[in-house]
Amino acid sequence: MFLLSLLAAAAAAQPANCAATAEGPAALVTVHGFKDRAGNLRIAIYPATDADFLAPARYVQRIDVPVSPAGEMTVCAPVPAAGQHVVVALHDRDRSGKLNPLSDGVGFSRNPKLGLTKPKLASVAVPIEGVAPFRIELNYLRGLRVAPVRSPRNR
């Protein structure tokens, strides 16, 4: 019982650790559906424009953290200004710093169904004002399609 109370208190306290700053708001990104626990989790936030969306070095925020030993992961990502953005989660399994479509997992804000090309900007753009919470499910290449793992032990 004590452990459950402690876990509930820690979960409730998480949003307090992510605060909008004088420089701008923040995205509180919770990622789930990891295929395994190898590598890094990268959260990248792009302006919601065609010119910036997934363009090299056009992100407004990028955070890399080691994948935790279990469970979902929550990352606070401050952004310089409120507005429309795209939040991207990359499970960089080999820690190469870039997407390896054959092994890495990826997910986007609004969790669109993914194909073999990048999603349409309109399907992933979201407003970020204050502290904006997002839940992103990772997708991996599975045969000839991209889909979530959906294994309870890896989620």
Coordinates of N, CA, C and O in Angstrom, one line a residue:
M1 N 0.8 -1.2 0.0 CA 0.0 0.0 0.0 C 0.9 1.2 0.0 O 0.6 2.2 -0.7
F2 N 1.9 1.3 0.8 CA 2.8 2.4 0.9 C 3.5 2.7 -0.4 O 3.6 3.8 -0.9
L3 N 3.9 1.6 -1.1 CA 4.5 1.7 -2.4 C 3.6 2.3 -3.4 O 4.0 3.2 -4.2
L4 N 2.3 1.9 -3.4 CA 1.3 2.5 -4.3 C 1.1 3.9 -4.1 O 1.0 4.8 -5.0
S5 N 1.1 4.3 -2.8 CA 0.9 5.7 -2.4 C 2.1 6.6 -2.9 O 1.9 7.7 -3.4
L6 N 3.3 6.0 -2.7 CA 4.5 6.7 -3.2 C 4.5 6.9 -4.7 O 4.9 7.9 -5.2
L7 N 4.2 5.8 -5.4 CA 4.1 5.9 -6.9 C 3.1 6.9 -7.3 O 3.3 7.7 -8.3
A8 N 1.9 6.9 -6.7 CA 0.9 7.9 -7.0 C 1.3 9.3 -6.8 O 1.1 10.2 -7.6
A9 N 2.0 9.5 -5.7 CA 2.5 10.9 -5.4 C 3.6 11.3 -6.4 O 3.6 12.5 -6.8
A10 N 4.4 10.4 -6.8 CA 5.5 10.7 -7.8 C 4.8 11.1 -9.1 O 5.2 12.0 -9.8
A11 N 3.8 10.3 -9.5 CA 3.1 10.6 -10.7 C 2.4 11.9 -10.7 O 2.4 12.7 -11.7
A12 N 1.8 12.2 -9.6 CA 1.1 13.5 -9.4 C 2.1 14.7 -9.4 O 1.8 15.7 -9.9
A13 N 3.3 14.4 -8.9 CA 4.2 15.5 -8.8 C 4.9 15.8 -10.2 O 5.5 16.8 -10.4
Q14 N 4.9 14.8 -11.1 CA 5.6 15.0 -12.4 C 5.3 16.3 -13.1 O 6.2 17.0 -13.5
P15 N 4.0 16.7 -13.3 CA 3.7 17.9 -14.0 C 4.4 19.1 -13.4 O 4.7 20.1 -14.0
A16 N 4.5 19.1 -12.0 CA 5.1 20.2 -11.4 C 6.6 20.4 -11.7 O 7.1 21.5 -11.7
N17 N 7.2 19.3 -12.2 CA 8.6 19.4 -12.6 C 8.7 20.0 -14.0 O 9.8 20.3 -14.4
C18 N 7.6 20.2 -14.7 CA 7.7 20.7 -16.0 C 6.9 22.0 -16.0 O 5.6 22.0 -15.9
A19 N 7.5 23.1 -16.0 CA 6.8 24.4 -15.9 C 7.2 25.3 -17.1 O 8.3 25.3 -17.6
A20 N 6.2 26.1 -17.5 CA 6.5 27.1 -18.5 C 7.5 28.1 -17.9 O 7.5 28.3 -16.7
T21 N 8.4 28.5 -18.7 CA 9.5 29.4 -18.2 C 9.3 30.8 -18.7 O 8.4 31.1 -19.6
A22 N 10.1 31.8 -18.3 CA 10.0 33.1 -18.8 C 10.3 33.1 -20.3 O 9.8 34.0 -21.0
E23 N 11.1 32.2 -20.8 CA 11.4 32.1 -22.2 C 10.2 31.5 -23.0 O 10.2 31.7 -24.2
G24 N 9.4 30.8 -22.4 CA 8.3 30.2 -23.2 C 7.6 29.0 -22.5 O 8.0 28.6 -21.4
P25 N 6.7 28.4 -23.2 CA 5.9 27.2 -22.7 C 6.7 25.9 -22.8 O 7.9 25.9 -23.1
A26 N 6.1 24.8 -22.5 CA 6.8 23.5 -22.5 C 5.8 22.4 -22.9 O 4.6 22.5 -22.7
A27 N 6.3 21.3 -23.4 CA 5.6 20.1 -23.7 C 6.0 19.1 -22.7 O 7.2 18.8 -22.5
L28 N 5.0 18.5 -22.1 CA 5.2 17.4 -21.1 C 4.9 16.1 -21.9 O 3.7 15.8 -22.1
V29 N 5.9 15.4 -22.4 CA 5.7 14.3 -23.4 C 5.9 13.0 -22.7 O 7.0 12.7 -22.1
T30 N 4.8 12.1 -22.7 CA 4.9 10.8 -22.2 C 4.9 9.8 -23.4 O 4.0 9.9 -24.2
V31 N 5.9 9.0 -23.4 CA 6.1 8.0 -24.5 C 6.0 6.6 -24.0 O 6.5 6.3 -22.9
H32 N 5.2 5.8 -24.8 CA 5.0 4.4 -24.4 C 5.1 3.5 -25.6 O 5.1 4.0 -26.8
G33 N 5.1 2.2 -25.4 CA 5.2 1.3 -26.5 C 6.6 0.9 -27.0 O 6.8 0.6 -28.1
F34 N 7.5 1.0 -26.1 CA 8.9 0.7 -26.4 C 9.0 -0.8 -26.8 O 8.5 -1.7 -26.2
K35 N 9.8 -1.1 -27.9 CA 10.0 -2.4 -28.4 C 11.0 -3.2 -27.4 O 10.8 -4.4 -27.2
D36 N 12.0 -2.4 -26.9 CA 12.9 -3.0 -25.9 C 13.4 -1.8 -25.1 O 13.0 -0.6 -25.3
R37 N 14.4 -2.0 -24.3 CA 14.9 -1.0 -23.4 C 16.3 -0.5 -23.8 O 17.0 0.1 -23.0
A38 N 16.7 -0.7 -25.0 CA 18.0 -0.3 -25.5 C 18.0 1.1 -26.0 O 17.0 1.7 -26.4
G39 N 19.2 1.8 -26.0 CA 19.4 3.1 -26.6 C 18.9 4.3 -25.9 O 18.8 4.3 -24.7
N40 N 18.5 5.3 -26.7 CA 18.1 6.6 -26.2 C 16.7 6.9 -26.7 O 16.2 6.4 -27.7
L41 N 16.0 7.8 -25.9 CA 14.8 8.4 -26.4 C 15.1 9.8 -26.7 O 15.7 10.6 -26.0
R42 N 14.7 10.2 -27.9 CA 14.9 11.6 -28.4 C 13.5 12.2 -28.6 O 12.6 11.7 -29.2
I43 N 13.4 13.4 -27.9 CA 12.2 14.2 -28.1 C 12.6 15.4 -28.9 O 13.5 16.1 -28.5
A44 N 12.0 15.6 -30.1 CA 12.3 16.8 -30.9 C 11.0 17.5 -31.2 O 10.0 16.9 -31.5
I45 N 11.1 18.9 -31.1 CA 9.9 19.7 -31.4 C 10.2 20.6 -32.5 O 11.2 21.3 -32.4
Y46 N 9.4 20.6 -33.5 CA 9.6 21.4 -34.7 C 8.4 22.5 -34.8 O 7.3 22.2 -34.4
P47 N 8.7 23.6 -35.4 CA 7.6 24.5 -35.7 C 6.7 23.8 -36.8 O 7.2 23.1 -37.6
A48 N 5.4 24.1 -36.7 CA 4.5 23.4 -37.6 C 4.4 24.2 -38.9 O 3.4 24.8 -39.3
T49 N 5.5 24.1 -39.6 CA 5.5 24.7 -41.0 C 6.1 23.6 -41.9 O 7.0 22.8 -41.5
D50 N 5.7 23.7 -43.2 CA 6.3 22.7 -44.1 C 7.8 22.8 -44.3 O 8.5 21.8 -44.4
A51 N 8.3 24.0 -44.2 CA 9.8 24.2 -44.4 C 10.6 23.6 -43.2 O 11.7 23.1 -43.3
D52 N 10.0 23.6 -42.0 CA 10.7 23.2 -40.8 C 10.4 21.7 -40.4 O 11.3 21.1 -39.8
F53 N 9.3 21.2 -40.7 CA 8.9 19.9 -40.3 C 9.8 18.8 -40.7 O 10.0 18.5 -41.9
L54 N 10.5 18.2 -39.7 CA 11.6 17.2 -39.9 C 12.8 17.6 -40.7 O 13.6 16.7 -41.1
A55 N 13.0 18.9 -40.9 CA 14.1 19.3 -41.6 C 15.3 19.3 -40.7 O 15.2 19.6 -39.5
P56 N 16.5 18.9 -41.2 CA 17.7 18.9 -40.3 C 18.0 20.2 -39.6 O 17.9 21.3 -40.2
A57 N 18.2 20.1 -38.3 CA 18.5 21.2 -37.4 C 17.5 22.3 -37.4 O 17.8 23.5 -37.1
R58 N 16.2 22.1 -37.8 CA 15.2 23.1 -37.8 C 14.3 22.9 -36.5 O 13.3 23.6 -36.4
Y59 N 14.6 22.0 -35.6 CA 13.8 21.9 -34.4 C 14.1 23.1 -33.5 O 15.1 23.7 -33.5
V60 N 13.1 23.3 -32.6 CA 13.2 24.4 -31.6 C 13.7 23.8 -30.3 O 14.1 24.5 -29.4
Q61 N 13.5 22.5 -30.1 CA 14.0 21.8 -28.9 C 14.3 20.3 -29.3 O 13.6 19.7 -30.0
R62 N 15.4 19.8 -28.7 CA 15.7 18.4 -28.9 C 16.4 18.0 -27.6 O 17.3 18.6 -27.0
I63 N 15.8 16.9 -27.0 CA 16.3 16.3 -25.8 C 16.6 14.8 -26.0 O 15.7 14.1 -26.5
D64 N 17.7 14.3 -25.6 CA 18.1 12.9 -25.7 C 18.3 12.4 -24.2 O 19.1 13.0 -23.5
V65 N 17.7 11.3 -23.9 CA 17.8 10.7 -22.6 C 17.9 9.2 -22.8 O 17.3 8.6 -23.7
P66 N 18.7 8.5 -21.9 CA 18.7 7.0 -22.0 C 17.4 6.4 -21.7 O 16.6 7.0 -20.9
V67 N 17.0 5.4 -22.4 CA 15.8 4.7 -22.2 C 15.8 4.1 -20.8 O 16.8 3.5 -20.4
S68 N 14.7 4.3 -20.1 CA 14.6 3.7 -18.7 C 14.5 2.2 -18.7 O 14.1 1.6 -19.8
P69 N 14.8 1.6 -17.6 CA 14.7 0.1 -17.6 C 13.3 -0.5 -17.8 O 13.2 -1.6 -18.1
A70 N 12.3 0.3 -17.5 CA 10.9 -0.2 -17.6 C 9.9 0.9 -17.7 O 10.2 2.1 -17.4
G71 N 8.8 0.6 -18.3 CA 7.6 1.5 -18.3 C 7.7 2.6 -19.3 O 8.6 2.7 -20.1
E72 N 6.7 3.5 -19.2 CA 6.7 4.6 -20.1 C 7.7 5.7 -19.6 O 8.1 5.6 -18.4
M73 N 8.0 6.6 -20.4 CA 8.9 7.7 -20.1 C 8.3 9.1 -20.3 O 7.6 9.2 -21.3
T74 N 8.5 10.0 -19.3 CA 8.0 11.3 -19.5 C 9.2 12.3 -19.5 O 10.1 12.2 -18.7
V75 N 9.1 13.2 -20.5 CA 10.2 14.2 -20.7 C 9.6 15.6 -20.8 O 8.6 15.8 -21.5
C76 N 10.1 16.5 -20.1 CA 9.7 17.9 -20.2 C 10.6 18.6 -21.2 O 11.8 18.6 -21.1
A77 N 9.9 19.2 -22.2 CA 10.7 19.9 -23.3 C 10.2 21.3 -23.4 O 9.2 21.6 -24.1
P78 N 10.9 22.3 -22.9 CA 10.5 23.7 -23.0 C 10.7 24.1 -24.5 O 11.6 23.6 -25.2
V79 N 9.8 25.0 -24.9 CA 9.9 25.6 -26.3 C 10.0 27.1 -26.1 O 9.5 27.7 -25.2
P80 N 10.6 27.8 -27.1 CA 10.9 29.2 -27.0 C 9.6 30.1 -27.1 O 9.6 31.2 -26.5
A81 N 8.6 29.6 -27.7 CA 7.4 30.5 -27.9 C 6.1 29.6 -28.0 O 6.2 28.5 -28.6
A82 N 5.0 30.1 -27.6 CA 3.7 29.4 -27.8 C 3.4 29.4 -29.3 O 3.8 30.2 -30.0
G83 N 2.6 28.4 -29.6 CA 2.2 28.3 -31.0 C 2.0 26.9 -31.5 O 2.1 25.9 -30.7
Q84 N 1.9 26.7 -32.8 CA 1.7 25.4 -33.4 C 3.1 24.7 -33.6 O 4.0 25.3 -34.1
H85 N 3.2 23.5 -33.1 CA 4.4 22.7 -33.2 C 4.1 21.3 -33.5 O 3.0 20.8 -33.5
V86 N 5.2 20.5 -33.8 CA 5.1 19.1 -34.0 C 6.0 18.4 -33.0 O 7.2 18.8 -32.9
V87 N 5.5 17.5 -32.2 CA 6.3 16.8 -31.2 C 6.6 15.4 -31.8 O 5.7 14.7 -32.2
V88 N 7.9 15.1 -31.8 CA 8.4 13.8 -32.4 C 9.1 13.0 -31.3 O 10.0 13.6 -30.6
A89 N 8.8 11.7 -31.1 CA 9.6 10.9 -30.3 C 10.3 9.8 -31.1 O 9.7 9.2 -32.0
L90 N 11.6 9.7 -30.9 CA 12.4 8.7 -31.6 C 13.0 7.7 -30.6 O 13.7 8.2 -29.7
H91 N 12.8 6.4 -30.7 CA 13.5 5.4 -29.9 C 14.7 5.1 -30.7 O 14.7 4.2 -31.6
D92 N 15.8 5.7 -30.4 CA 17.1 5.5 -31.1 C 17.8 4.3 -30.5 O 18.7 4.5 -29.6
R93 N 17.5 3.2 -31.0 CA 17.9 1.9 -30.3 C 19.4 1.7 -30.4 O 20.0 1.2 -29.5
D94 N 20.1 2.2 -31.5 CA 21.5 2.0 -31.6 C 22.3 3.3 -31.2 O 23.5 3.3 -31.4
R95 N 21.6 4.3 -30.7 CA 22.3 5.5 -30.3 C 23.1 6.2 -31.4 O 24.1 6.9 -31.1
S96 N 22.6 6.1 -32.6 CA 23.3 6.7 -33.7 C 23.0 8.2 -33.9 O 23.7 8.9 -34.6
G97 N 21.9 8.6 -33.2 CA 21.6 10.1 -33.3 C 20.7 10.4 -34.5 O 20.4 11.5 -34.8
K98 N 20.3 9.3 -35.3 CA 19.5 9.6 -36.4 C 18.5 8.3 -36.6 O 18.8 7.3 -36.0
L99 N 17.5 8.5 -37.3 CA 16.5 7.5 -37.5 C 17.0 6.3 -38.4 O 17.5 6.6 -39.5
N100 N 17.0 5.1 -37.9 CA 17.3 3.9 -38.7 C 15.9 3.3 -38.9 O 15.4 2.7 -37.9
P101 N 15.3 3.5 -40.0 CA 13.9 3.0 -40.2 C 13.7 1.5 -40.0 O 12.6 1.0 -39.8
L102 N 14.8 0.7 -40.1 CA 14.7 -0.7 -40.0 C 14.6 -1.2 -38.6 O 14.2 -2.3 -38.3
S103 N 15.1 -0.4 -37.6 CA 15.1 -0.8 -36.2 C 14.5 0.2 -35.2 O 14.1 -0.2 -34.2
D104 N 14.6 1.5 -35.5 CA 14.2 2.5 -34.5 C 12.6 2.6 -34.5 O 12.0 2.4 -35.5
G105 N 12.1 3.1 -33.4 CA 10.7 3.4 -33.3 C 10.5 4.9 -33.4 O 11.4 5.7 -33.0
V106 N 9.3 5.3 -33.8 CA 9.0 6.7 -33.9 C 7.6 7.0 -33.6 O 6.7 6.1 -33.9
G107 N 7.3 8.1 -33.1 CA 5.9 8.5 -32.9 C 5.8 10.0 -33.0 O 6.7 10.8 -32.8
F108 N 4.6 10.5 -33.2 CA 4.3 11.9 -33.4 C 3.1 12.4 -32.5 O 2.3 11.6 -32.1
S109 N 3.1 13.7 -32.2 CA 1.9 14.2 -31.6 C 0.7 13.9 -32.3 O 0.7 13.7 -33.6
R110 N -0.4 13.7 -31.6 CA -1.7 13.3 -32.2 C -1.7 11.8 -32.7 O -2.7 11.4 -33.2
N111 N -0.6 11.1 -32.5 CA -0.5 9.6 -32.8 C -1.2 9.2 -34.1 O -2.1 8.4 -34.1
P112 N -0.8 9.8 -35.3 CA -1.5 9.4 -36.5 C -1.0 8.0 -36.9 O 0.0 7.5 -36.4
K113 N -1.9 7.3 -37.7 CA -1.5 6.1 -38.3 C -0.3 6.4 -39.2 O -0.4 7.3 -40.1
L114 N 0.8 5.6 -39.1 CA 2.0 5.9 -39.9 C 2.1 5.0 -41.1 O 1.7 3.8 -41.0
G115 N 2.7 5.5 -42.1 CA 3.1 4.7 -43.3 C 4.6 4.7 -43.5 O 5.3 5.0 -42.6
L116 N 5.0 4.5 -44.7 CA 6.4 4.5 -45.0 C 7.0 5.8 -45.3 O 8.2 6.0 -45.6
T117 N 6.1 6.9 -45.3 CA 6.6 8.3 -45.5 C 6.2 9.1 -44.3 O 5.4 8.6 -43.5
K118 N 6.7 10.3 -44.2 CA 6.4 11.1 -43.1 C 4.9 11.5 -43.1 O 4.3 11.6 -44.2
P119 N 4.3 11.7 -42.0 CA 2.9 12.0 -42.0 C 2.6 13.5 -42.5 O 3.6 14.3 -42.5
K120 N 1.4 13.7 -42.8 CA 1.1 15.1 -43.3 C 1.1 16.0 -42.1 O 0.7 15.7 -40.9
L121 N 1.6 17.2 -42.3 CA 1.8 18.2 -41.2 C 0.5 18.4 -40.5 O 0.5 18.5 -39.2
A122 N -0.6 18.5 -41.2 CA -1.9 18.8 -40.5 C -2.3 17.7 -39.6 O -3.1 17.9 -38.6
S123 N -1.8 16.5 -39.8 CA -2.2 15.4 -38.9 C -1.4 15.3 -37.6 O -1.7 14.5 -36.7
V124 N -0.3 16.1 -37.5 CA 0.6 16.0 -36.3 C 0.8 17.4 -35.6 O 1.4 17.4 -34.5
A125 N 0.3 18.5 -36.2 CA 0.5 19.8 -35.6 C -0.4 20.0 -34.4 O -1.5 19.6 -34.4
V126 N 0.2 20.5 -33.3 CA -0.5 20.7 -32.1 C -0.2 22.1 -31.5 O 0.9 22.6 -31.7
P127 N -1.1 22.7 -30.7 CA -0.7 23.9 -30.0 C 0.0 23.6 -28.7 O -0.3 22.7 -28.0
I128 N 1.0 24.4 -28.5 CA 1.8 24.3 -27.2 C 1.7 25.7 -26.5 O 2.2 26.7 -27.0
E129 N 0.9 25.7 -25.4 CA 0.8 26.9 -24.6 C 0.8 26.5 -23.2 O 0.3 25.5 -22.8
G130 N 1.5 27.2 -22.3 CA 1.7 26.8 -20.9 C 2.4 25.4 -20.9 O 3.3 25.2 -21.7
V131 N 2.0 24.5 -20.0 CA 2.5 23.2 -20.0 C 1.5 22.3 -20.7 O 0.4 22.1 -20.2
A132 N 1.9 21.8 -21.9 CA 1.0 21.0 -22.7 C 1.3 19.5 -22.6 O 2.4 19.2 -23.0
P133 N 0.4 18.7 -22.1 CA 0.7 17.3 -22.0 C 0.5 16.5 -23.3 O -0.5 16.8 -24.0
F134 N 1.3 15.6 -23.7 CA 1.2 14.8 -24.8 C 1.5 13.3 -24.5 O 2.4 13.1 -23.8
R135 N 0.7 12.4 -25.1 CA 1.1 10.9 -25.0 C 1.4 10.5 -26.4 O 0.5 10.6 -27.3
I136 N 2.5 9.9 -26.6 CA 3.0 9.4 -27.9 C 3.2 7.9 -27.8 O 4.0 7.5 -26.9
E137 N 2.6 7.2 -28.8 CA 2.9 5.8 -28.9 C 3.9 5.5 -30.0 O 3.8 6.0 -31.1
L138 N 5.0 4.8 -29.7 CA 6.0 4.5 -30.6 C 5.5 3.5 -31.7 O 4.7 2.6 -31.4
N139 N 6.0 3.6 -32.9 CA 5.7 2.7 -34.0 C 7.0 2.2 -34.6 O 8.0 2.9 -34.6
Y140 N 7.0 0.9 -35.0 CA 8.2 0.3 -35.5 C 7.9 -0.4 -36.9 O 6.7 -0.8 -37.1
L141 N 8.8 -0.6 -37.7 CA 8.6 -1.3 -39.0 C 8.3 -2.7 -38.6 O 9.1 -3.4 -37.9
R142 N 7.2 -3.2 -39.1 CA 6.8 -4.6 -38.9 C 6.4 -5.2 -40.2 O 5.3 -5.0 -40.7
G143 N 7.3 -5.9 -40.8 CA 7.1 -6.4 -42.2 C 7.1 -5.2 -43.2 O 8.0 -4.5 -43.2
L144 N 5.9 -5.0 -43.9 CA 5.8 -4.0 -44.8 C 5.0 -2.8 -44.3 O 4.5 -2.0 -45.1
R145 N 4.8 -2.8 -43.0 CA 4.0 -1.7 -42.4 C 4.6 -1.1 -41.2 O 5.5 -1.8 -40.6
V146 N 4.2 0.0 -40.8 CA 4.7 0.7 -39.5 C 3.6 0.7 -38.5 O 2.5 1.1 -38.8
A147 N 3.8 0.1 -37.3 CA 2.7 -0.1 -36.4 C 3.3 -0.1 -35.0 O 4.5 -0.4 -34.8
P148 N 2.5 0.1 -34.0 CA 2.9 -0.1 -32.6 C 3.2 -1.5 -32.3 O 2.7 -2.4 -32.9
V149 N 4.0 -1.7 -31.2 CA 4.4 -3.1 -30.8 C 3.2 -3.8 -30.1 O 2.9 -5.0 -30.4
R150 N 2.5 -3.1 -29.3 CA 1.3 -3.6 -28.5 C 1.6 -4.8 -27.7 O 0.8 -5.7 -27.5
S151 N 2.8 -4.9 -27.1 CA 3.1 -5.9 -26.2 C 3.1 -5.4 -24.8 O 3.8 -4.5 -24.5
P152 N 2.2 -5.9 -23.9 CA 2.1 -5.4 -22.5 C 3.4 -5.3 -21.8 O 3.6 -4.4 -21.0
R153 N 4.3 -6.2 -22.0 CA 5.6 -6.2 -21.3 C 6.5 -5.1 -21.7 O 7.4 -4.7 -20.9
N154 N 6.3 -4.5 -22.9 CA 7.2 -3.5 -23.3 C 6.6 -2.1 -23.3 O 7.2 -1.1 -23.7
R155 N 5.4 -2.0 -22.9 CA 4.7 -0.7 -22.9 C 5.0 0.0 -21.7 O 5.3 0.8 -21.2

